[in-house]
XYZ file of N, CA, C and O in Angstrom:
752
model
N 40.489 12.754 -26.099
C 40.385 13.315 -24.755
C 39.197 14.274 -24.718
O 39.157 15.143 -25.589
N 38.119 14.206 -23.706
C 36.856 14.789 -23.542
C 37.627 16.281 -23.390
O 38.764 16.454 -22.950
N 36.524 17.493 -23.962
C 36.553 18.623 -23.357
C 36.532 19.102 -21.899
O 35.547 18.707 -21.275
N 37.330 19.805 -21.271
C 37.232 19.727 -19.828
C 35.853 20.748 -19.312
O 35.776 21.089 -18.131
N 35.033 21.083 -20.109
C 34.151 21.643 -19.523
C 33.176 21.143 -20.749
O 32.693 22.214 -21.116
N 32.768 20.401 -21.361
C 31.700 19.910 -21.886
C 31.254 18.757 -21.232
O 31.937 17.791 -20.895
N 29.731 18.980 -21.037
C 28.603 18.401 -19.964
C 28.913 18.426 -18.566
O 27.983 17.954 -17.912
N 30.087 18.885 -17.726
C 30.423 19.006 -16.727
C 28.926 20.200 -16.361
O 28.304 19.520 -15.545
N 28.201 21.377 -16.522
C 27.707 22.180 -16.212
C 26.278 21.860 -15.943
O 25.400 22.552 -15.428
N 26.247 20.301 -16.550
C 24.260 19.616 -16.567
C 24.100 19.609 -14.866
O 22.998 20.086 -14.592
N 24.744 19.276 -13.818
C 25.158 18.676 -12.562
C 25.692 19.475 -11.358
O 25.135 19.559 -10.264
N 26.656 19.951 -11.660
C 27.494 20.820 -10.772
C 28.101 21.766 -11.607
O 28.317 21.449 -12.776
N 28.483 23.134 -11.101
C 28.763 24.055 -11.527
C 30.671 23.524 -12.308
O 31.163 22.479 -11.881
N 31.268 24.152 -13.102
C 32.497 23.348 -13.307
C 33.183 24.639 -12.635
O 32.722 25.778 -12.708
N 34.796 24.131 -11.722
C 35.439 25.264 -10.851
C 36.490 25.824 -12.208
O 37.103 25.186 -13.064
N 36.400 26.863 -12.019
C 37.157 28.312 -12.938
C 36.654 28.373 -14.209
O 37.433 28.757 -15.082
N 34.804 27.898 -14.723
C 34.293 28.308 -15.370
C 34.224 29.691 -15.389
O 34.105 30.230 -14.288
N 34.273 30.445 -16.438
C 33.738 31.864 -16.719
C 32.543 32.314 -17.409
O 32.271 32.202 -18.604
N 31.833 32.870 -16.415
C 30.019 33.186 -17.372
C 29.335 31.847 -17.691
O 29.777 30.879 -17.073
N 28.446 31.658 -18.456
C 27.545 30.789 -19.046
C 26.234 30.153 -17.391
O 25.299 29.363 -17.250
N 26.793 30.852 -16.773
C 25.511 30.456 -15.473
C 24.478 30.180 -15.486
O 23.927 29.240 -14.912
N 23.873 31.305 -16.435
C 22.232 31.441 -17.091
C 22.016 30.021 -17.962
O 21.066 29.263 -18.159
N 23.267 30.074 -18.330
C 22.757 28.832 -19.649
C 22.745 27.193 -19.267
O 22.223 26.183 -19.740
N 23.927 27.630 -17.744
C 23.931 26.237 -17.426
C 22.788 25.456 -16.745
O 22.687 24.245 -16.549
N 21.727 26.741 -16.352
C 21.119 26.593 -15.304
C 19.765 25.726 -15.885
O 19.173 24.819 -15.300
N 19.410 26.433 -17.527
C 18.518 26.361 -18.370
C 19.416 24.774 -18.908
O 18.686 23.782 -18.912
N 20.815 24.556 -19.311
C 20.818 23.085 -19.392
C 20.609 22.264 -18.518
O 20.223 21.163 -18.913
N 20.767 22.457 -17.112
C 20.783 21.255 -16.187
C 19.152 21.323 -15.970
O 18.812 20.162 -16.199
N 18.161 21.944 -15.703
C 16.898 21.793 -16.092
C 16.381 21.326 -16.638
O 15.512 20.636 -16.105
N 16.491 21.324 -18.086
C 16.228 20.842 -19.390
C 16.581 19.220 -19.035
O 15.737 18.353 -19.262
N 17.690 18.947 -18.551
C 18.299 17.826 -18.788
C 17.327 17.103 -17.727
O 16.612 16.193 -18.147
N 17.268 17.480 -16.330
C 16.262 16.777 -15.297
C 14.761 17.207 -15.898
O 13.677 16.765 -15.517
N 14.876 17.671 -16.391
C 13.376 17.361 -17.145
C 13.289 16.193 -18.363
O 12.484 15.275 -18.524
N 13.941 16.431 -18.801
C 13.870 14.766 -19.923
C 14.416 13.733 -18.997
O 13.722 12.726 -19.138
N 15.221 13.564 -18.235
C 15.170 12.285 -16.726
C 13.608 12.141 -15.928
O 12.835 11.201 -15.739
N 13.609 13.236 -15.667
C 11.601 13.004 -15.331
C 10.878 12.133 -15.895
O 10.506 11.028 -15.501
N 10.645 12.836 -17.098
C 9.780 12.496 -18.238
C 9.922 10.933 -18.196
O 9.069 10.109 -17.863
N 11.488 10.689 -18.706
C 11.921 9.457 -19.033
C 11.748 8.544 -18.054
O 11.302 7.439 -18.364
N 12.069 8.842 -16.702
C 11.535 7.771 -15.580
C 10.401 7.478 -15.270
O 10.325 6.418 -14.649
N 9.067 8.219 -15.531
C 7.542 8.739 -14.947
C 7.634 7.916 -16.420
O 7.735 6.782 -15.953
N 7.652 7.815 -17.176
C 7.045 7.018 -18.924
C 7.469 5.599 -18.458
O 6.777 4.587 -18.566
N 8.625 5.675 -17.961
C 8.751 3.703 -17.498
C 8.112 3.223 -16.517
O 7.516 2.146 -16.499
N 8.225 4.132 -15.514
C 7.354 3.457 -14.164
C 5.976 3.554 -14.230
O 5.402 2.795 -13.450
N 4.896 4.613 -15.274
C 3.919 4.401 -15.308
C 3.295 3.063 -16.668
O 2.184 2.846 -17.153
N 4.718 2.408 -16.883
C 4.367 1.596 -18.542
C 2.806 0.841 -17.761
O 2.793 0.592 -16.556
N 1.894 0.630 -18.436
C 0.890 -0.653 -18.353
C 1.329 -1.657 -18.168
O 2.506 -1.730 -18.521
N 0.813 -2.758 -17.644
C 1.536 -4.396 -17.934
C 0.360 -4.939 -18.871
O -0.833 -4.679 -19.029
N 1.234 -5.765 -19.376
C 0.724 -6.446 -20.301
C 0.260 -7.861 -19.891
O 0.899 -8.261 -18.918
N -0.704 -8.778 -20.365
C -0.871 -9.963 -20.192
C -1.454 -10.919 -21.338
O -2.626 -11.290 -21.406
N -0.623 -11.187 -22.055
C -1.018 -12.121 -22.870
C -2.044 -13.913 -22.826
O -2.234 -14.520 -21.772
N -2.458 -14.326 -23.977
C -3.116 -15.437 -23.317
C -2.133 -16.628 -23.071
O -2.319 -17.324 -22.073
N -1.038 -16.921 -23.967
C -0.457 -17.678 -23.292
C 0.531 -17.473 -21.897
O 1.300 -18.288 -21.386
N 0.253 -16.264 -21.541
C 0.796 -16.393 -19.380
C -0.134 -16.039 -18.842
O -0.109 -15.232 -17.913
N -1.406 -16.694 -19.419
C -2.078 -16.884 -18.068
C -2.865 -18.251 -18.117
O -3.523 -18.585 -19.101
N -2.734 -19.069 -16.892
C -2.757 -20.424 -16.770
C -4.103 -20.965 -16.462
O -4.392 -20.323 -15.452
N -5.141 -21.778 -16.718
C -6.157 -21.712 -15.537
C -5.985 -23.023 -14.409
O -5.587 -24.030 -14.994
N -6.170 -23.201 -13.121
C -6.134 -23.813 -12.613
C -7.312 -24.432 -11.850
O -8.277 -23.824 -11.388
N -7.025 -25.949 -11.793
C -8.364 -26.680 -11.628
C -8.321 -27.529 -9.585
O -7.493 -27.293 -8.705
N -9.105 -28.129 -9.550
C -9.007 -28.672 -8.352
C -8.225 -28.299 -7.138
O -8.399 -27.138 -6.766
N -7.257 -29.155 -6.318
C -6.379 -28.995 -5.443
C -5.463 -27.365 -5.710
O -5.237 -26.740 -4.674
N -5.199 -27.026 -6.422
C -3.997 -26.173 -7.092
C -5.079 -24.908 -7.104
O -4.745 -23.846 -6.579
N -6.501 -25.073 -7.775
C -7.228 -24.433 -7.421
C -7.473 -23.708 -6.154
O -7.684 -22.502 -6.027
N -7.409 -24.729 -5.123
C -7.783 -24.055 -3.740
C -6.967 -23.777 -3.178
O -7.151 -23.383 -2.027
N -5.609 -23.852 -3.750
C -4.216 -23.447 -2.881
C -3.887 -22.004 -3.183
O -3.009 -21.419 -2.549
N -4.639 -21.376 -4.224
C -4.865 -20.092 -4.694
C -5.371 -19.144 -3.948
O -5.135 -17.959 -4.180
N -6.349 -19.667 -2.672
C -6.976 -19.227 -1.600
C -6.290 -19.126 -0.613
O -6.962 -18.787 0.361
N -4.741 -19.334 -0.310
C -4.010 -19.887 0.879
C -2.916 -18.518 0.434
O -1.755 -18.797 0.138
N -3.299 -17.311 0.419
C -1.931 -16.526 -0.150
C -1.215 -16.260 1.153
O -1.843 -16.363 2.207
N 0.507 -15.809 1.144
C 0.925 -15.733 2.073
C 0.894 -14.650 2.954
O 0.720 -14.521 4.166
N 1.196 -13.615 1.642
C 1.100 -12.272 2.370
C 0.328 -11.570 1.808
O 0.794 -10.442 1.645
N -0.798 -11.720 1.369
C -1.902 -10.917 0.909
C -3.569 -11.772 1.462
O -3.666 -12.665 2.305
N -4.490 -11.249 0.809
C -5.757 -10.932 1.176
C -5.943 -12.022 -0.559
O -5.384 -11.971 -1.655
N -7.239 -13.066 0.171
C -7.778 -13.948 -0.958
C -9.087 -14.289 -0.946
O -9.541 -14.610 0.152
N -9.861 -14.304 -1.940
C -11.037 -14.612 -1.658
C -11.658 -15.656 -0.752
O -11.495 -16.850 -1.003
N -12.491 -15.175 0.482
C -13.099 -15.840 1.000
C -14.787 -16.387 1.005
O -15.659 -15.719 0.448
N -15.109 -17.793 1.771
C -16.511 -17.994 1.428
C -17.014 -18.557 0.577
O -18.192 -18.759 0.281
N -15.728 -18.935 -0.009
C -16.328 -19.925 -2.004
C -17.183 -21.069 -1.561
O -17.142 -21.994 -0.750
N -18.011 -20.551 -2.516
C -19.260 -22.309 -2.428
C -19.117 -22.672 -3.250
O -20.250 -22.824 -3.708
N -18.039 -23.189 -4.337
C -17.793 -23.748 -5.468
C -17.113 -23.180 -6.523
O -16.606 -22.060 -6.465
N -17.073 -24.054 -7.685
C -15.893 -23.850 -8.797
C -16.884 -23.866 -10.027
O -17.940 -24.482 -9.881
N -16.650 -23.295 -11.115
C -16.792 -23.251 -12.649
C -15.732 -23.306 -13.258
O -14.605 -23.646 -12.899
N -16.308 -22.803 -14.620
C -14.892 -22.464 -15.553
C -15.215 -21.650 -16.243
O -16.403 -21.616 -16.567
N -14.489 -20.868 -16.646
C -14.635 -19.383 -17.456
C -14.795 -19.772 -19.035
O -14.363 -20.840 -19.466
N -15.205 -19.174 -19.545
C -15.110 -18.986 -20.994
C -13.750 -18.391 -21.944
O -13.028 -17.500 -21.494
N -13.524 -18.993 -23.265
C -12.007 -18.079 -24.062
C -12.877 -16.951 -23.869
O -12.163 -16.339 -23.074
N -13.858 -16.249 -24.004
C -14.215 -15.393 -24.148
C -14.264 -13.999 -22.851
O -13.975 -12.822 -23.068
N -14.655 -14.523 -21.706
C -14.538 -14.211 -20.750
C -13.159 -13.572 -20.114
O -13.064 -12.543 -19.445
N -12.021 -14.567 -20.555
C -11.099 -14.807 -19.841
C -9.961 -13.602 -21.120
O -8.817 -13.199 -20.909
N -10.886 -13.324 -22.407
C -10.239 -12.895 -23.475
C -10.356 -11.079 -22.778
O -9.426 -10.273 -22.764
N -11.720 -10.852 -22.285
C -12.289 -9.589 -21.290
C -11.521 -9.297 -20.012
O -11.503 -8.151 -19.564
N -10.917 -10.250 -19.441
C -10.414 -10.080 -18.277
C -8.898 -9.505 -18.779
O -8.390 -8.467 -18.354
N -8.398 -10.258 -19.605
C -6.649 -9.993 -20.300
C -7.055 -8.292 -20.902
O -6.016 -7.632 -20.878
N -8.080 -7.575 -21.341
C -7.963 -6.872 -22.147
C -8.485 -5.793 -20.770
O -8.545 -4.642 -21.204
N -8.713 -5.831 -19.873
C -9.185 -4.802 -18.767
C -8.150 -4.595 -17.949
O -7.701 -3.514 -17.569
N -7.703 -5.940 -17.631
C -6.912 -6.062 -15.898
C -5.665 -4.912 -16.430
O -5.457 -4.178 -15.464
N -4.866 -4.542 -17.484
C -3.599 -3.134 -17.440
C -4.486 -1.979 -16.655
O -4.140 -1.734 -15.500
N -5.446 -1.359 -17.128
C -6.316 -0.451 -16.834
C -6.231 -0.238 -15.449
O -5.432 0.454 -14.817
N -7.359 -1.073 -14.989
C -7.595 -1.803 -13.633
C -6.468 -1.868 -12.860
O -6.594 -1.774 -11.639
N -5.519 -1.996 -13.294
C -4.529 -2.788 -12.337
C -3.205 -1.137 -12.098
O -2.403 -0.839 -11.213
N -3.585 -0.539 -13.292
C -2.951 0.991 -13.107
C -3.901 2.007 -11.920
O -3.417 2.785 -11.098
N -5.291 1.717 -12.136
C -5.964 2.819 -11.297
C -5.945 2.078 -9.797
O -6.020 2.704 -8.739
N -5.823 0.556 -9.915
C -5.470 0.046 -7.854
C -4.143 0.919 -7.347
O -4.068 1.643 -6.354
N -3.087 0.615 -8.374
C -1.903 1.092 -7.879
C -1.675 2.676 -7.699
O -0.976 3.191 -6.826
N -2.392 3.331 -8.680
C -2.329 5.086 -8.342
C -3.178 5.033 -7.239
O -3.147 6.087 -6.605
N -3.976 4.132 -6.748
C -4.367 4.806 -4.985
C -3.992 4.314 -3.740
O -4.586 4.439 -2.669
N -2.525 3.511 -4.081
C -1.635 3.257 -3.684
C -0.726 4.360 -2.838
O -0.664 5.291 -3.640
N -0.051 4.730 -1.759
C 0.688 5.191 -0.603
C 2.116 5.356 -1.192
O 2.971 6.146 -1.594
N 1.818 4.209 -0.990
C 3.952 3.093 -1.012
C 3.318 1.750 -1.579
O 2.156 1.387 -1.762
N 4.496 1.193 -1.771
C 4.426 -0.013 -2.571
C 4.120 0.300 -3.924
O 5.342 0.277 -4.072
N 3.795 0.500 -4.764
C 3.251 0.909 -5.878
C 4.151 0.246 -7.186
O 3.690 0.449 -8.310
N 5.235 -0.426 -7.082
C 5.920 -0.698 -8.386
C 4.923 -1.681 -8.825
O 4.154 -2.433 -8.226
N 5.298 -1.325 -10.654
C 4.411 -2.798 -10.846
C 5.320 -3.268 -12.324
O 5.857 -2.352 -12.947
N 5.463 -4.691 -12.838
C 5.905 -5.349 -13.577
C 4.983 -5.191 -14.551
O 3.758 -5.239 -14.437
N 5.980 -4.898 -16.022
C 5.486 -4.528 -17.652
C 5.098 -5.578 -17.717
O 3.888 -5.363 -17.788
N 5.265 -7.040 -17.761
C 4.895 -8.335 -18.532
C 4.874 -9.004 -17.577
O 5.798 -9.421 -16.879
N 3.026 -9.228 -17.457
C 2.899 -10.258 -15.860
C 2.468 -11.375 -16.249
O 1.860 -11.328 -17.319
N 2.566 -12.434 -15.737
C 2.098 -13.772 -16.185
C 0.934 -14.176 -14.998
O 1.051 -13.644 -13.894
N -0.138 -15.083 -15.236
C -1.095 -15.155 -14.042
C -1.392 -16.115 -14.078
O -0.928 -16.648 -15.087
N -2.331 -17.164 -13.147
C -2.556 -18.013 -12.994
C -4.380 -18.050 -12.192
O -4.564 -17.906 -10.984
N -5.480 -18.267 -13.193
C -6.946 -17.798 -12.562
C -7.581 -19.289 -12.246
O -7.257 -20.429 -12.581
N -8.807 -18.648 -11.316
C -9.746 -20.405 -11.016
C -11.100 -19.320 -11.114
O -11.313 -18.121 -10.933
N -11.850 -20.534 -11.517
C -13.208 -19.584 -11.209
C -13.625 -20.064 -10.319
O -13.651 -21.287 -10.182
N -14.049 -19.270 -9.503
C -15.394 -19.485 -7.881
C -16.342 -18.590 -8.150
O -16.505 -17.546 -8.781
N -17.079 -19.548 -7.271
C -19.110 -18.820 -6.840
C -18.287 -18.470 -5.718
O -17.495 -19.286 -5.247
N -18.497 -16.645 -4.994
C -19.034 -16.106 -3.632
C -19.994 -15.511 -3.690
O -20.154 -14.831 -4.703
N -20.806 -15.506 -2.880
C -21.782 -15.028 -2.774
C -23.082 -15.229 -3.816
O -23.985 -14.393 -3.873
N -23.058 -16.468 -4.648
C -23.793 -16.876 -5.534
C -23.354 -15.803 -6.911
O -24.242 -15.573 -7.731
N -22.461 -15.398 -7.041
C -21.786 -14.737 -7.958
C -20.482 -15.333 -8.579
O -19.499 -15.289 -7.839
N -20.356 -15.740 -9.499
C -19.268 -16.034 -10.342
C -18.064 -15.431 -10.694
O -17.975 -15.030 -11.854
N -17.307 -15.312 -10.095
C -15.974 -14.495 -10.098
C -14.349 -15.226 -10.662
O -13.957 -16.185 -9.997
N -13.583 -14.826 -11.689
C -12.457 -15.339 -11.620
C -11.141 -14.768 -10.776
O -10.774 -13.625 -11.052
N -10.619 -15.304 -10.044
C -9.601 -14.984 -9.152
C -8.476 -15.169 -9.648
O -8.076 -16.299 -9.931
N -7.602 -13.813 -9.883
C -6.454 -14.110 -10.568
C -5.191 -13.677 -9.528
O -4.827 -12.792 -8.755
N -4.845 -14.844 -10.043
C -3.125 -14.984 -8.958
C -2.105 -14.413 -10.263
O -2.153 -14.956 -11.367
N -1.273 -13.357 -10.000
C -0.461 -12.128 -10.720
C 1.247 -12.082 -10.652
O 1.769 -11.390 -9.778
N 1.733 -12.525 -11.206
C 3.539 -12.168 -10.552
C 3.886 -11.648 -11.892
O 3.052 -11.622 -12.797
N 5.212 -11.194 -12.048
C 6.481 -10.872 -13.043
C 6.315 -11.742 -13.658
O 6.152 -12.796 -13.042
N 6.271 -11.780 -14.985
C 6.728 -12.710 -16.143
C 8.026 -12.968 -16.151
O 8.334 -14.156 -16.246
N 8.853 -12.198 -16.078
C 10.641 -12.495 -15.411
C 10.601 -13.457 -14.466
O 11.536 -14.242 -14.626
N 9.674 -13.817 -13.235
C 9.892 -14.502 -12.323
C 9.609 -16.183 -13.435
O 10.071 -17.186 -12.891
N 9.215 -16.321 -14.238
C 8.925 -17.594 -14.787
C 10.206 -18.505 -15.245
O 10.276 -19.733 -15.265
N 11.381 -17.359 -15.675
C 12.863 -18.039 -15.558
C 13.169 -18.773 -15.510
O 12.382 -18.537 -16.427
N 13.771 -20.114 -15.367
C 14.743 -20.896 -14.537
C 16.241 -20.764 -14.432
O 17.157 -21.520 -14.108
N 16.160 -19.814 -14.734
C 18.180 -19.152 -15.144
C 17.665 -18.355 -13.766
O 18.321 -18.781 -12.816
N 16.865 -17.508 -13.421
C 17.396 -16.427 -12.271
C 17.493 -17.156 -11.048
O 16.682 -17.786 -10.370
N 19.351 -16.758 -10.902
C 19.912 -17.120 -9.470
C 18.775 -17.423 -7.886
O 17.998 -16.614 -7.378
N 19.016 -18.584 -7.528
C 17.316 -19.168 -6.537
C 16.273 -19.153 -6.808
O 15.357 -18.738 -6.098
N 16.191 -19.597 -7.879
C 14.543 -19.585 -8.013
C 14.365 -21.117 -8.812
O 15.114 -21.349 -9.761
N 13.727 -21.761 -8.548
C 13.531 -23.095 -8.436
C 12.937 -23.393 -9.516
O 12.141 -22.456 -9.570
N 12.677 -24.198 -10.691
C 12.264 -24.896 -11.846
C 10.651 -24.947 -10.892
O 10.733 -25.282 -9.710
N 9.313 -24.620 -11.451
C 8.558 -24.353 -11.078
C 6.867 -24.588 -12.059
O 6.091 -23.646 -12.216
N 6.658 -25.680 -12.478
C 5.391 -25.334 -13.066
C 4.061 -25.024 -13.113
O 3.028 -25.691 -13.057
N 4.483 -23.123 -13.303
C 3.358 -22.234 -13.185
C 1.807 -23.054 -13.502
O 0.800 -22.965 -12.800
N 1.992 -23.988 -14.973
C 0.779 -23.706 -15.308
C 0.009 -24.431 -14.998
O -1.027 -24.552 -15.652
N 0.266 -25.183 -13.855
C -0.330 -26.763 -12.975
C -0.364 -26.604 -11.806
O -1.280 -27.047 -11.114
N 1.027 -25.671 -11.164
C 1.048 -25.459 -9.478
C 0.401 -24.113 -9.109
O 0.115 -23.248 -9.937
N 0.227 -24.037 -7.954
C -0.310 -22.533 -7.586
C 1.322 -21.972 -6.849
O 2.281 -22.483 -6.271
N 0.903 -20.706 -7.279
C 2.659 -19.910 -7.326
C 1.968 -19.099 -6.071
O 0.881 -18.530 -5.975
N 3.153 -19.303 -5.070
C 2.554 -18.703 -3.300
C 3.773 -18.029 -3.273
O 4.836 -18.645 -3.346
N 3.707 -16.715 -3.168
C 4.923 -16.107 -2.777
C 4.702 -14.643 -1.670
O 4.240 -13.524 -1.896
N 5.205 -15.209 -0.565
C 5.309 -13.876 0.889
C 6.260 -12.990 0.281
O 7.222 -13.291 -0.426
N 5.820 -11.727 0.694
C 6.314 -10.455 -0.016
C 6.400 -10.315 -0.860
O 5.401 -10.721 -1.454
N 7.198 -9.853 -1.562
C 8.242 -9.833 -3.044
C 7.125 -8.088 -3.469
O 7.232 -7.805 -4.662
N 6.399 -7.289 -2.829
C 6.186 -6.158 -3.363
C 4.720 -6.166 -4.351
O 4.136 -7.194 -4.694
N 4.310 -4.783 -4.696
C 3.084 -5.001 -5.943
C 3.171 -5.497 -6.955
O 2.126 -5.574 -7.602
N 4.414 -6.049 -7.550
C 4.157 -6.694 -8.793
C 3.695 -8.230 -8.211
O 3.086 -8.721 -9.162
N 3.698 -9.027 -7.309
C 2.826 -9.720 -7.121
C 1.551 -9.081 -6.713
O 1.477 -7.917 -6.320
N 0.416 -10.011 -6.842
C -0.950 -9.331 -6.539
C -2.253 -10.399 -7.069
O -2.042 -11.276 -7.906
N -3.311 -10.221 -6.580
C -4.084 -11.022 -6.732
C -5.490 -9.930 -6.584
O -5.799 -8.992 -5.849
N -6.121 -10.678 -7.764
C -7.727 -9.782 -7.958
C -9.023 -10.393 -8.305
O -8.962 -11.489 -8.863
N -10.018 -9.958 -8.110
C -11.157 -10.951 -8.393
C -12.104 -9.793 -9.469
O -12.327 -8.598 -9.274
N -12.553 -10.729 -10.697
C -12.956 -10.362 -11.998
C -14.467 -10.893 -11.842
O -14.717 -12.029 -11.442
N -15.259 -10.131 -12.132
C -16.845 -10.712 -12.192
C -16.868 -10.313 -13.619
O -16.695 -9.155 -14.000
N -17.122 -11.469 -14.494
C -16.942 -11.452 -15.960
C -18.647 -10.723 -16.320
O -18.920 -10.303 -17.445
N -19.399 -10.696 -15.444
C -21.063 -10.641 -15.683
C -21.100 -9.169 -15.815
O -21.778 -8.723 -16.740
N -20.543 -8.428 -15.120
C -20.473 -6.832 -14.659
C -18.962 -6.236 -15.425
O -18.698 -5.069 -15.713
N -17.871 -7.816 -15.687
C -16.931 -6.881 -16.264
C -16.308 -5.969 -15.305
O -16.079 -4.815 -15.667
N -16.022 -6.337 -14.182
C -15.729 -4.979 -13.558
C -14.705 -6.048 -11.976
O -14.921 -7.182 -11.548
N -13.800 -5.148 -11.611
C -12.577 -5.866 -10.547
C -12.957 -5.296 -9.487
O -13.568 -4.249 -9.272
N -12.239 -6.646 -8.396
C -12.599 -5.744 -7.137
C -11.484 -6.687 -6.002
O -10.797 -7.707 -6.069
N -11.703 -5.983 -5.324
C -10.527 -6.298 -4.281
C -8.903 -6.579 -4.885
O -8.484 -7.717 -4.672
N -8.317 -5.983 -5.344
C -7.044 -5.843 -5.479
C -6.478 -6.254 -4.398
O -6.853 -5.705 -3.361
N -5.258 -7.489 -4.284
C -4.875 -7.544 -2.653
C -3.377 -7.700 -3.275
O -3.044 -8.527 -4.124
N -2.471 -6.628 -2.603
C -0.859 -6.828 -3.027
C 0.074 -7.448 -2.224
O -0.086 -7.284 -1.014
N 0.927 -8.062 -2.556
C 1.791 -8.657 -1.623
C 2.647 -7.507 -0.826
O 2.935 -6.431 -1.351
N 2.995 -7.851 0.428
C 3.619 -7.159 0.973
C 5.499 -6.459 0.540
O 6.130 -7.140 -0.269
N 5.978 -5.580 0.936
C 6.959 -4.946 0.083
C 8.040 -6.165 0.827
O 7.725 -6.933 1.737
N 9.464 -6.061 0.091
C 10.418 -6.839 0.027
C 10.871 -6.451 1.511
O 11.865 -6.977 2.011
């Protein structure tokens, strides 16, 4: 049987406690300070992107990458390439970074998924070579989570209205190394 006044004092005062006020005040502090800490360390984790979740996509599937539902996609393409392992090795090792400083100048919306899986095409805009990367949850790749349909990421283009910032889509100029237009899906 628990003590009737041990950890009762982290929260709410306990009724016909005697004295310890000062101390409770300095534990329940203490205690929402390591809940801080501990929540601000998860929600700011990096995401990760490994090379096998991220897909490249060619032709038709290619240009359906341009058709997002609820976000912003590159427009104006005068054509397709293909990226380099090397290139594409620069893009996996930047986009956590990148993809932390879009979201800190972020309002609202701002969650973002530890382990994202992606799906890129390369296009010419503007006579510039850019890879366009289509972004979701690595969780969303599943086929166990309740409605969500057997789906192959690494051939189809993955179109999804809303679902929040952990979807998202960005364009990589491998020449400059450097991202631009971050476009997030709209919140749930």
């Amino acid at each position: 049987r628990p003590h009737p006044q041990l950890g009762h004092g982290l929260w709410r005062p306990v009724a016909g406690a005697a004295g310890g006020g000062a101390l409770r005040g300095v534990i329940r502090t203490a205690g929402l300070t390591v809940l801080v800490v501990l929540f601000g360390a998860c929600a700011m984790a990096s995401a990760t992107l490994d090379a096998a979740s991220l897909a490249g996509l060619t032709g038709v599937e290619a240009d359906r990458l341009l058709n997002q539902c609820s976000r912003q996609a590159p427009q104006n393409v005068q054509g397709k390439w293909t990226p380099t392992s090397a290139q594409l090795g620069d893009l996996r090792t930047r986009l956590p970074d990148a993809l932390d400083r879009a979201l800190s100048k972020r309002q609202r919306n701002r969650e973002r998924a530890v382990e994202i899986a992606g799906q890129y095409a390369g296009f010419i805009i503007g006579g510039r070579k850019i890879i366009y990367v289509n972004a979701f949850p690595k969780p969303e790749l599943d086929p166990t989570i309740p409605g969500m349909k057997a789906h192959d990421w690494r051939h189809e283009a993955v179109i999804v209205c809303d679902g929040g910032a952990v979807f998202f889509g960005v364009e990589y100029d491998p020449e400059k190394k450097t991202f631009a237009n971050f476009a997030f899906n709209g919140a749930v």
